[in-house]
PDB file of C-alpha atoms in Angstrom:
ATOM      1  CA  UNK N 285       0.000   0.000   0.000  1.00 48.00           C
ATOM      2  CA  UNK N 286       2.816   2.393   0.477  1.00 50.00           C
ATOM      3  CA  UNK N 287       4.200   1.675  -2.351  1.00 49.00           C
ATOM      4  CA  UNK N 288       1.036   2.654  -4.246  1.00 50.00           C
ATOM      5  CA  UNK N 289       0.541   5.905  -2.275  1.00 55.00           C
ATOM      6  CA  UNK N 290       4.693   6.846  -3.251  1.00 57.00           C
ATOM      7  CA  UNK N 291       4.099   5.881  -6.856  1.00 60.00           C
ATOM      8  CA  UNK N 292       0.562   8.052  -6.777  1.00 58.00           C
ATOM      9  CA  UNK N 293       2.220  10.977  -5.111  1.00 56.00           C
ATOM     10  CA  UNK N 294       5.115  11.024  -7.591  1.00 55.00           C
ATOM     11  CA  UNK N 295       2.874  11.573 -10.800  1.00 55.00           C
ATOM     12  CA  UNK N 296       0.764  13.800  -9.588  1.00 57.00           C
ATOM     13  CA  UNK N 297       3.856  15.553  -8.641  1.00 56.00           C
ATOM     14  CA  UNK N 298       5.212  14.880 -12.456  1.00 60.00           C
ATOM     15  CA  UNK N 299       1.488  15.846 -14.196  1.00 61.00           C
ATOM     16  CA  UNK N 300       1.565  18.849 -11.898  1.00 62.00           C
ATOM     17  CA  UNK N 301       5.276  20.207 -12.948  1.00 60.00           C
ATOM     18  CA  UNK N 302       4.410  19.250 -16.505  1.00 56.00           C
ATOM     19  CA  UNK N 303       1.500  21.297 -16.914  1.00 55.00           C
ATOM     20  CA  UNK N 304       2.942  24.724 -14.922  1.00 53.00           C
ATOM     21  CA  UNK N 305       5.870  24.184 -18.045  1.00 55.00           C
ATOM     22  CA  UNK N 306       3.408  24.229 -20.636  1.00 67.00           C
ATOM     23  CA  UNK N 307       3.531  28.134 -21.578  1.00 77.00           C
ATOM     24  CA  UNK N 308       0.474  29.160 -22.787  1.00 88.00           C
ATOM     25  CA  UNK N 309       0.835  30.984 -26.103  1.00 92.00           C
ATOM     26  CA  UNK N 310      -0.559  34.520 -26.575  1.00 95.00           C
ATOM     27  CA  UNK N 311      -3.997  35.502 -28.552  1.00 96.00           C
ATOM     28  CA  UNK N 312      -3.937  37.798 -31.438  1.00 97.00           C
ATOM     29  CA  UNK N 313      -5.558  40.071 -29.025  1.00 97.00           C
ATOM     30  CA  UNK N 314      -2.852  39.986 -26.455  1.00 97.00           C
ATOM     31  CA  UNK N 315      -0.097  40.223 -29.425  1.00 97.00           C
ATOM     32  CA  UNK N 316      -1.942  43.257 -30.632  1.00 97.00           C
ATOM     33  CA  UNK N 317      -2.544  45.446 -27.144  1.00 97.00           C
ATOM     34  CA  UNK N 318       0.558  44.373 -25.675  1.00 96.00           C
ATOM     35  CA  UNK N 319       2.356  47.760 -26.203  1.00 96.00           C
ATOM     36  CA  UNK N 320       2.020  50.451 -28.639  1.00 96.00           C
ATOM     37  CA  UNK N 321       2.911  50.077 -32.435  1.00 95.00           C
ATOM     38  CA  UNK N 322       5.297  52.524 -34.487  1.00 94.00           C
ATOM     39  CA  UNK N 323       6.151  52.287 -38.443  1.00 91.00           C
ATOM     40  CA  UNK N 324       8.862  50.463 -39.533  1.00 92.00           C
ATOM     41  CA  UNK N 325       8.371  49.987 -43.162  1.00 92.00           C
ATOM     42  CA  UNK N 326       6.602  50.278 -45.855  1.00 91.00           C
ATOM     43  CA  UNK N 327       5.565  50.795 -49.300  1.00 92.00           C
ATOM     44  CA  UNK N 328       2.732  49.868 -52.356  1.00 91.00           C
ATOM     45  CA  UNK N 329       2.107  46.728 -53.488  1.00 95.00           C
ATOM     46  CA  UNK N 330       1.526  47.514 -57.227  1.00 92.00           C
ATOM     47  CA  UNK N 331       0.798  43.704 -58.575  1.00 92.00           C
ATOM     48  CA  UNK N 332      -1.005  42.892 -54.849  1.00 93.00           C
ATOM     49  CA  UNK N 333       1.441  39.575 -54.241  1.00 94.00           C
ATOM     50  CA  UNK N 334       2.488  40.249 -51.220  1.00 92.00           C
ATOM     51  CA  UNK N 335       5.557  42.249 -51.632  1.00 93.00           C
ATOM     52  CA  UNK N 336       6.160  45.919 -51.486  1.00 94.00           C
ATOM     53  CA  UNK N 337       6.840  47.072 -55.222  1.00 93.00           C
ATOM     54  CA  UNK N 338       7.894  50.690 -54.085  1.00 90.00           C
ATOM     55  CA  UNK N 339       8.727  52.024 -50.696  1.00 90.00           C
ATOM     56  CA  UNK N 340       7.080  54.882 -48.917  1.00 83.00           C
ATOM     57  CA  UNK N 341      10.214  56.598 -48.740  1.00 75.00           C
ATOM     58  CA  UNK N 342      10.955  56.255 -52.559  1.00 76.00           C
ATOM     59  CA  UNK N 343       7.419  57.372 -54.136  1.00 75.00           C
ATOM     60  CA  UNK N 344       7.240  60.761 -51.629  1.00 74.00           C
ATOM     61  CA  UNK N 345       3.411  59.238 -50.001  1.00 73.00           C
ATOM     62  CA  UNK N 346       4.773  59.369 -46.573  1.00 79.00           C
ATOM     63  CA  UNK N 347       5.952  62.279 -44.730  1.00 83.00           C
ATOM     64  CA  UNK N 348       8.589  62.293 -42.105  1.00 83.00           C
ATOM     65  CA  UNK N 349       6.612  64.274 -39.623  1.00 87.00           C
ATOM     66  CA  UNK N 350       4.217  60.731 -39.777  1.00 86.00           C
ATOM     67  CA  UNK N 351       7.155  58.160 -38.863  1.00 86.00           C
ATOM     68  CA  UNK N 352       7.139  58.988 -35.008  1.00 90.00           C
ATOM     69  CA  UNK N 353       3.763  58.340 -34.598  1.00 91.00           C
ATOM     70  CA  UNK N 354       2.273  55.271 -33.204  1.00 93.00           C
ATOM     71  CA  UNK N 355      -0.792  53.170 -32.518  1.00 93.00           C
ATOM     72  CA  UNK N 356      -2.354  51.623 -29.434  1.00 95.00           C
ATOM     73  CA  UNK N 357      -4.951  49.341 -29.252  1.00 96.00           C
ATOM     74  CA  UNK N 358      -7.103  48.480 -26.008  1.00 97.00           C
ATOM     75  CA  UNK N 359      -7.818  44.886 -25.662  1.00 97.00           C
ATOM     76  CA  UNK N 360     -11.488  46.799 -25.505  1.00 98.00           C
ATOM     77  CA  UNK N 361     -11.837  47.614 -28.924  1.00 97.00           C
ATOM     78  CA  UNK N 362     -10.801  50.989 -28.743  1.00 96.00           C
ATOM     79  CA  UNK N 363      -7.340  52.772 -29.910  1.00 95.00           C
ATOM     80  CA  UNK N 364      -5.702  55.710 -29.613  1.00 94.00           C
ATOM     81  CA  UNK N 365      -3.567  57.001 -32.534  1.00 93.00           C
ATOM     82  CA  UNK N 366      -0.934  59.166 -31.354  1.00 94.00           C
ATOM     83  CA  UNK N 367       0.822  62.209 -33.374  1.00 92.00           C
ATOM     84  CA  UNK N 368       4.446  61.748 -31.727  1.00 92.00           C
ATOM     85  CA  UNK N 369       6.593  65.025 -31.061  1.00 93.00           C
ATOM     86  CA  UNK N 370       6.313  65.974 -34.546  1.00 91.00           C
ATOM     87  CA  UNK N 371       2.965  66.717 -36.044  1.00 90.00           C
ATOM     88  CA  UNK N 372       2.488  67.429 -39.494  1.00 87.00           C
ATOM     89  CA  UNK N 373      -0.068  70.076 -38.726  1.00 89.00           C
ATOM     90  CA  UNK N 374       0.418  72.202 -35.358  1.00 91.00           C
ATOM     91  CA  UNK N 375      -3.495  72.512 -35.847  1.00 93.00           C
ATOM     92  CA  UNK N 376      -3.766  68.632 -35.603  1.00 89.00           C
ATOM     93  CA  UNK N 377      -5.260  67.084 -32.248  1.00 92.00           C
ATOM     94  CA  UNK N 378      -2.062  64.881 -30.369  1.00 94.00           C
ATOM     95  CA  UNK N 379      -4.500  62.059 -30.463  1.00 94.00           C
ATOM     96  CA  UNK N 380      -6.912  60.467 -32.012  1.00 93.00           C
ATOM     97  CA  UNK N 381      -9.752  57.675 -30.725  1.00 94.00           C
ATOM     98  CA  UNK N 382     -10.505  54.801 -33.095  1.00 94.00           C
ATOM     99  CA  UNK N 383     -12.029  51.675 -33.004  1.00 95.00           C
ATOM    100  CA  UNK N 384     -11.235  48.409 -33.977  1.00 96.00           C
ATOM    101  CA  UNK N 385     -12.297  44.730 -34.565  1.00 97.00           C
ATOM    102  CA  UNK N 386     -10.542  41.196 -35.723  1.00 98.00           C
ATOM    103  CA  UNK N 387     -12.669  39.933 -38.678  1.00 97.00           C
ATOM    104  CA  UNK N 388     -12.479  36.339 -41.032  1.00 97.00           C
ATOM    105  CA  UNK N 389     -10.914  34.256 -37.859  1.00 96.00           C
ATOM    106  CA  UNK N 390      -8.560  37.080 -36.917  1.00 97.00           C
ATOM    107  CA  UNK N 391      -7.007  37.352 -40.054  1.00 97.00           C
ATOM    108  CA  UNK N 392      -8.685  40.717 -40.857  1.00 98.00           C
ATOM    109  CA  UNK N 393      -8.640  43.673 -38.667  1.00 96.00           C
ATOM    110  CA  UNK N 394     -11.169  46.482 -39.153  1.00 96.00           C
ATOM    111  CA  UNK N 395     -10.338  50.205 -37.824  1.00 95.00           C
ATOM    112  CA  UNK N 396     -12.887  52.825 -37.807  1.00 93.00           C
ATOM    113  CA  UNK N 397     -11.110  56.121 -37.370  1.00 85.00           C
ATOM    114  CA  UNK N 398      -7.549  57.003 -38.543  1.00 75.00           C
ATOM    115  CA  UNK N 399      -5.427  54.441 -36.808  1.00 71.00           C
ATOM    116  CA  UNK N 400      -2.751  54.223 -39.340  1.00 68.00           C
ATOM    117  CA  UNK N 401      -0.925  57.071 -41.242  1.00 66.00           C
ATOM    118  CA  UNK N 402      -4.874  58.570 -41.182  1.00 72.00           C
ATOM    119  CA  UNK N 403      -5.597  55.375 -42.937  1.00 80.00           C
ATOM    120  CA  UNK N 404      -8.935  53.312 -41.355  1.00 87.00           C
ATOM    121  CA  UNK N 405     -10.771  50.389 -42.999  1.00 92.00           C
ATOM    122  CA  UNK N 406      -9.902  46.915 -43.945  1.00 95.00           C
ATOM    123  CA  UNK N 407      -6.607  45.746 -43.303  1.00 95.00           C
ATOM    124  CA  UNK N 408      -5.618  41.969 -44.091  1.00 97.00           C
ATOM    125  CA  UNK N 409      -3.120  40.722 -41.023  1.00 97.00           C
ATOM    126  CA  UNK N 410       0.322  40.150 -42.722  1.00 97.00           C
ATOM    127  CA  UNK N 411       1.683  38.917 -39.832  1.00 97.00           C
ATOM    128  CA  UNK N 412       1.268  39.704 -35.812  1.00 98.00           C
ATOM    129  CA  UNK N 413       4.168  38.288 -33.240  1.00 97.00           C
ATOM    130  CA  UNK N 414       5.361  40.087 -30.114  1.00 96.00           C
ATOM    131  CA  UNK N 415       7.577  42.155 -31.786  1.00 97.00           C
ATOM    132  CA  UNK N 416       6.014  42.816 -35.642  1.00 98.00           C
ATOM    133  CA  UNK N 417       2.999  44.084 -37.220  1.00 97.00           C
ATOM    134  CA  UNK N 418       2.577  43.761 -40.651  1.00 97.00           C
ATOM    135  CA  UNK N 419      -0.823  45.129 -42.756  1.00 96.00           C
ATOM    136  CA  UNK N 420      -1.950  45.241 -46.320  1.00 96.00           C
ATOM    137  CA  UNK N 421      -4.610  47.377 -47.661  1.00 94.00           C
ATOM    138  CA  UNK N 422      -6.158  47.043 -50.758  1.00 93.00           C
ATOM    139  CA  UNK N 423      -7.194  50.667 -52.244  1.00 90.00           C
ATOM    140  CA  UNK N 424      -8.029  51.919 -55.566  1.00 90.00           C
ATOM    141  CA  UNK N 425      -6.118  55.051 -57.284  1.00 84.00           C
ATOM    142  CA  UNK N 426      -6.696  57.003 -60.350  1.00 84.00           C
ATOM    143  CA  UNK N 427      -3.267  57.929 -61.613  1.00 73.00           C
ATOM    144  CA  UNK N 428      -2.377  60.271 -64.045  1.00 79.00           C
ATOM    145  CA  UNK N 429      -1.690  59.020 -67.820  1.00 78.00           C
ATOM    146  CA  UNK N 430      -3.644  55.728 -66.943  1.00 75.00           C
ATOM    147  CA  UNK N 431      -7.198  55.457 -68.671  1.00 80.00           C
ATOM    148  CA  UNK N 432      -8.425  53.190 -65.763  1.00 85.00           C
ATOM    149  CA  UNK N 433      -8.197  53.231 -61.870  1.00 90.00           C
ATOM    150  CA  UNK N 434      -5.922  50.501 -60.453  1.00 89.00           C
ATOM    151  CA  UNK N 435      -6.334  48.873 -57.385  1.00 92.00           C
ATOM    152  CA  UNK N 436      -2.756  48.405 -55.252  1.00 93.00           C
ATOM    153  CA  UNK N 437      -1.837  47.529 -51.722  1.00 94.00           C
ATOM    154  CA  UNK N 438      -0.747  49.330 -49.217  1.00 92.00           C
ATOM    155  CA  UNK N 439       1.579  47.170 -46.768  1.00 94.00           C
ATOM    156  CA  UNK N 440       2.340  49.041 -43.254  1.00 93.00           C
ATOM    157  CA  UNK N 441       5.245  47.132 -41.310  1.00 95.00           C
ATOM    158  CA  UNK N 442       5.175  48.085 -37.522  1.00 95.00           C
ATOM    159  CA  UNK N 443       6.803  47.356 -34.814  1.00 96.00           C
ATOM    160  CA  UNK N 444       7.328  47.997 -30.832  1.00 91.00           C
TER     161      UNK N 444
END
């Protein structure tokens, strides 16, 4: 009988150590609200496969005064877009509320408000980790010399 009770005691002992080393991996949520988000890269995705085509930096679409801001999201819904110390407009508010929801399984995330670069919408979840952000954005422009609009993607890279 004491022999049985030793041999119960140790695995329970083993289950119990087992399970406290199991790490449980973060949500999407918890990746997303963990801290606040600033740009890292970027650019257009002319033939939409995935890959920026042209950086920001290169085609003139972002300013400078828009690199330092960033992006928090509450695990709530809500979001605060920040200006960073320098604003493009002295006239502009610091921040800015938005609102935001995961769509398709979490592989979609929806802003309402200017969240990104004053961009809101759609935004297809590139990838989301602890450290990296990535978005794409599918939009339609009307470009000079072209007889149709094209629709492009927009791919924001940010990171904490």
């Amino acid at each position: 009988m004491k022999y049985f009770s030793n041999s119960w005691l140790l695995l329970v002992l083993i289950l119990a150590c087992n399970k406290n080393d199991q790490k449980k991996e973060p949500t999407k949520t918890e990746l997303l609200t963990s801290q606040s988000w600033k740009y890292d890269s970027g650019g257009v995705d002319q033939d939409r496969n995935g890959t920026v085509d042209f950086t920001f930096a290169s085609t003139g679409l972002l300013q400078p005064c828009i690199l330092d801001n960033t992006g928090t999201f509450n695990a709530n819904g809500t979001g605060i877009a920040d200006e960073g110390a320098t604003k493009c407009s002295v006239t502009a508010p610091q921040t800015t509320p938005f609102n935001w929801n995961f769509q398709n399984n979490e592989t979609e995330i929806n802003v309402v408000g200017p969240a990104f670069f004053g961009l809101g919408g759609k935004f297809t979840v590139k990838e989301l980790t602890t450290t990296a952000l990535s978005l794409s954005k599918d939009t339609t422009v009307t470009l000079t010399g072209f007889p149709a609009p094209m629709t492009i993607a927009l791919i924001v890279n940010l990171k904490h």
